[in-house]
GROMACS .gro file of C-alpha atoms in nm:
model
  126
    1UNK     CA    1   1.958   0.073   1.756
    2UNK     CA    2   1.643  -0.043   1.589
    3UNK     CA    3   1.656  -0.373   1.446
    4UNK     CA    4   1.394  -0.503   1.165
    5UNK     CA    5   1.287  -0.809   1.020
    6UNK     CA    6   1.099  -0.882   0.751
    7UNK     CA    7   0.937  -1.236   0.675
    8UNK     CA    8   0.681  -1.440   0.448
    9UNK     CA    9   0.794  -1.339   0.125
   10UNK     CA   10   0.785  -1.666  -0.134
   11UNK     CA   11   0.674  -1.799  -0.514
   12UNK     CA   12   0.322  -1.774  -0.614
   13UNK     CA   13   0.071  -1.758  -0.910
   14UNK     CA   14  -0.082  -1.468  -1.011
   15UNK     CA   15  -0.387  -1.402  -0.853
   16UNK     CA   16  -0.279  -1.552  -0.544
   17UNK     CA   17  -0.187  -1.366  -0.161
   18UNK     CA   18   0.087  -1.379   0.076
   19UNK     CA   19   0.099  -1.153   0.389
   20UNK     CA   20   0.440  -1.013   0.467
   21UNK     CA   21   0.587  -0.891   0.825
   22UNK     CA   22   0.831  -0.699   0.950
   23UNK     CA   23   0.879  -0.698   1.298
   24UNK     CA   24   1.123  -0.487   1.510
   25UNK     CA   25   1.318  -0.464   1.831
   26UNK     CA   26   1.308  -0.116   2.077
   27UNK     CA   27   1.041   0.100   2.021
   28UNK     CA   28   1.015   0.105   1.581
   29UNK     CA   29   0.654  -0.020   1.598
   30UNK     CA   30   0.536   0.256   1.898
   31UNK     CA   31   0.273   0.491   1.843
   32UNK     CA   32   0.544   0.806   1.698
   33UNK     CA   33   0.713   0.590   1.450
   34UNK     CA   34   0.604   0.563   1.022
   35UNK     CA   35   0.624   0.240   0.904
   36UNK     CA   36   0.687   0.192   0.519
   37UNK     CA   37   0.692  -0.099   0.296
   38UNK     CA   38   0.907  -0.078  -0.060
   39UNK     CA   39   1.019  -0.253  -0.297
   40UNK     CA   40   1.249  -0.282  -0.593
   41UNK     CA   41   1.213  -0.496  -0.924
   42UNK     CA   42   1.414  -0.590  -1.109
   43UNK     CA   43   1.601  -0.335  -1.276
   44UNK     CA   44   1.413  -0.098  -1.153
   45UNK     CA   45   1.522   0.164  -0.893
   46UNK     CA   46   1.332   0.154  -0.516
   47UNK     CA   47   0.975   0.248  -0.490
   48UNK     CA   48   0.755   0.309  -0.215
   49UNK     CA   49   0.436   0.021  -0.178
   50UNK     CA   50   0.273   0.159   0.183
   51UNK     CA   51   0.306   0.329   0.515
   52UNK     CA   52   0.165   0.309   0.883
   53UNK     CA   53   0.115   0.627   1.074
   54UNK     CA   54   0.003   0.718   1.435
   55UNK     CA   55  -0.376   0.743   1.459
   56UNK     CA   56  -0.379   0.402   1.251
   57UNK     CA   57  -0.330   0.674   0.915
   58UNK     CA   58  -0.242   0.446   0.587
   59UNK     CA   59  -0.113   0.528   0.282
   60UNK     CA   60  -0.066   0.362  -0.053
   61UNK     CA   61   0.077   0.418  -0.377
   62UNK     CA   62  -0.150   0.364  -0.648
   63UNK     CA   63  -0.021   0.041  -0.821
   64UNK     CA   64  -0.116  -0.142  -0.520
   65UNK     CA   65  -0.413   0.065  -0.376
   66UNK     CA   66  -0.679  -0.173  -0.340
   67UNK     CA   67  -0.538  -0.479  -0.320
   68UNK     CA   68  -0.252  -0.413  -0.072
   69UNK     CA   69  -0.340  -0.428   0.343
   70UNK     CA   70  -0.076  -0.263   0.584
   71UNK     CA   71  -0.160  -0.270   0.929
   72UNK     CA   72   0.029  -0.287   1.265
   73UNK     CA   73   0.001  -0.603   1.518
   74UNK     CA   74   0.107  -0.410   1.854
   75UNK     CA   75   0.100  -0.789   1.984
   76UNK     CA   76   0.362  -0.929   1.774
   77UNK     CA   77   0.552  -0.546   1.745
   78UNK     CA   78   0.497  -0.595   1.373
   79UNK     CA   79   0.353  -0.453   1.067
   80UNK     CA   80   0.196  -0.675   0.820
   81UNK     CA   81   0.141  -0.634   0.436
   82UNK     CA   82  -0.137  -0.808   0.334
   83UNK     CA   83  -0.089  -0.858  -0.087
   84UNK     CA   84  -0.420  -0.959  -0.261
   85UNK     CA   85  -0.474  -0.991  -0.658
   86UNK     CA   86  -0.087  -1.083  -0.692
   87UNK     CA   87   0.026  -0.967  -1.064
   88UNK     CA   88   0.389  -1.081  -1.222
   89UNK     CA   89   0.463  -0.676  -1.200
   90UNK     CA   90   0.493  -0.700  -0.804
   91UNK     CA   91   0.788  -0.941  -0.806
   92UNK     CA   92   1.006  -0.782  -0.652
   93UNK     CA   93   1.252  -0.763  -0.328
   94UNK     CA   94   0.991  -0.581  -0.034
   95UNK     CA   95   1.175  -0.378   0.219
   96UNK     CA   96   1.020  -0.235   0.602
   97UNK     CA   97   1.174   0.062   0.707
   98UNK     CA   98   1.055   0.294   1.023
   99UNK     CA   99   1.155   0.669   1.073
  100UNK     CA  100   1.029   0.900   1.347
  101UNK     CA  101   1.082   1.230   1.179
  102UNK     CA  102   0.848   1.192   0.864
  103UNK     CA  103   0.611   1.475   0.767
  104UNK     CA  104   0.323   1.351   0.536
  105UNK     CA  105   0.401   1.515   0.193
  106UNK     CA  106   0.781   1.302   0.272
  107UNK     CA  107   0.632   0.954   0.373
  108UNK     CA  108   0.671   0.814   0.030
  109UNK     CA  109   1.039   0.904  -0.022
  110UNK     CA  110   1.287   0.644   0.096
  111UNK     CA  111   1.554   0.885   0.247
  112UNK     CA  112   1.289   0.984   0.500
  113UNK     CA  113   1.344   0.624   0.646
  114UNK     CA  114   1.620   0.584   0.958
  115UNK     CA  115   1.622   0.210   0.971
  116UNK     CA  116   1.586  -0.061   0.709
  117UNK     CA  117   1.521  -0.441   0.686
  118UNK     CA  118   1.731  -0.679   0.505
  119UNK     CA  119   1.464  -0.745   0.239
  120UNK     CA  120   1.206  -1.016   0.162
  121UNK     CA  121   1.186  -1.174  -0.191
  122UNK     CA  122   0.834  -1.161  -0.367
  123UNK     CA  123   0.788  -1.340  -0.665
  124UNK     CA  124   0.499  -1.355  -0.885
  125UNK     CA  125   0.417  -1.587  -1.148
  126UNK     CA  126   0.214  -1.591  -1.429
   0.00000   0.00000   0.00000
């Protein structure tokens, strides 16, 4: 069983950062899993934010193209989300989740995810 964690979520200004992580147990974080980031606001139903692929391949949804980092720590096991340029519209609760059956035209959907973090709470002021 994979277990994930995600951390560093918290209340800031717009225009501000905060890097998120989500680190796992077992083998999540090795070189054959995806790694996603999501999130869902308020009201609003889940949406994919970013992915992690073997051969260090990342992928972003456009919303947050440009001012969003993902990228894996292989020392810590983790995978970080680096969130630049904060806006109000990103509040939201950001979920990790890891699969290691994901073709690429799939790696935005969240069924193609096996395991699943608890959620970290992102909010945004303006």
């Amino acid at each position: 069983q994979v277990r994930m964690v995600e951390s560093g979520g918290g209340l800031v200004q717009a225009g501000a950062s905060l890097r998120l992580s989500c680190a796992a147990s077992g083998e999540a974080f090795s070189g054959r899993y995806t790694v996603g980031w999501f999130r869902q606001r308020p009201g609003k139903e889940r949406e994919f934010v970013a992915a992690f692929r073997r051969g260090d391949y990342t992928y972003y949804a456009d919303s947050v193209k440009g001012r969003f980092t993902i990228s894996r720590d292989s020392a810590k096991n983790a995978v970080d989300l680096q969130m630049d340029s904060l806006k109000p519209d990103d509040t939201a609760v950001y979920y990790c989740a890891a699969g290691s059956r994901i073709i690429l035209s799939s790696i935005s959907r969240s069924e193609s995810y096996d395991y699943w973090g608890q959620g970290t709470q992102v909010t945004v002021s303006s």
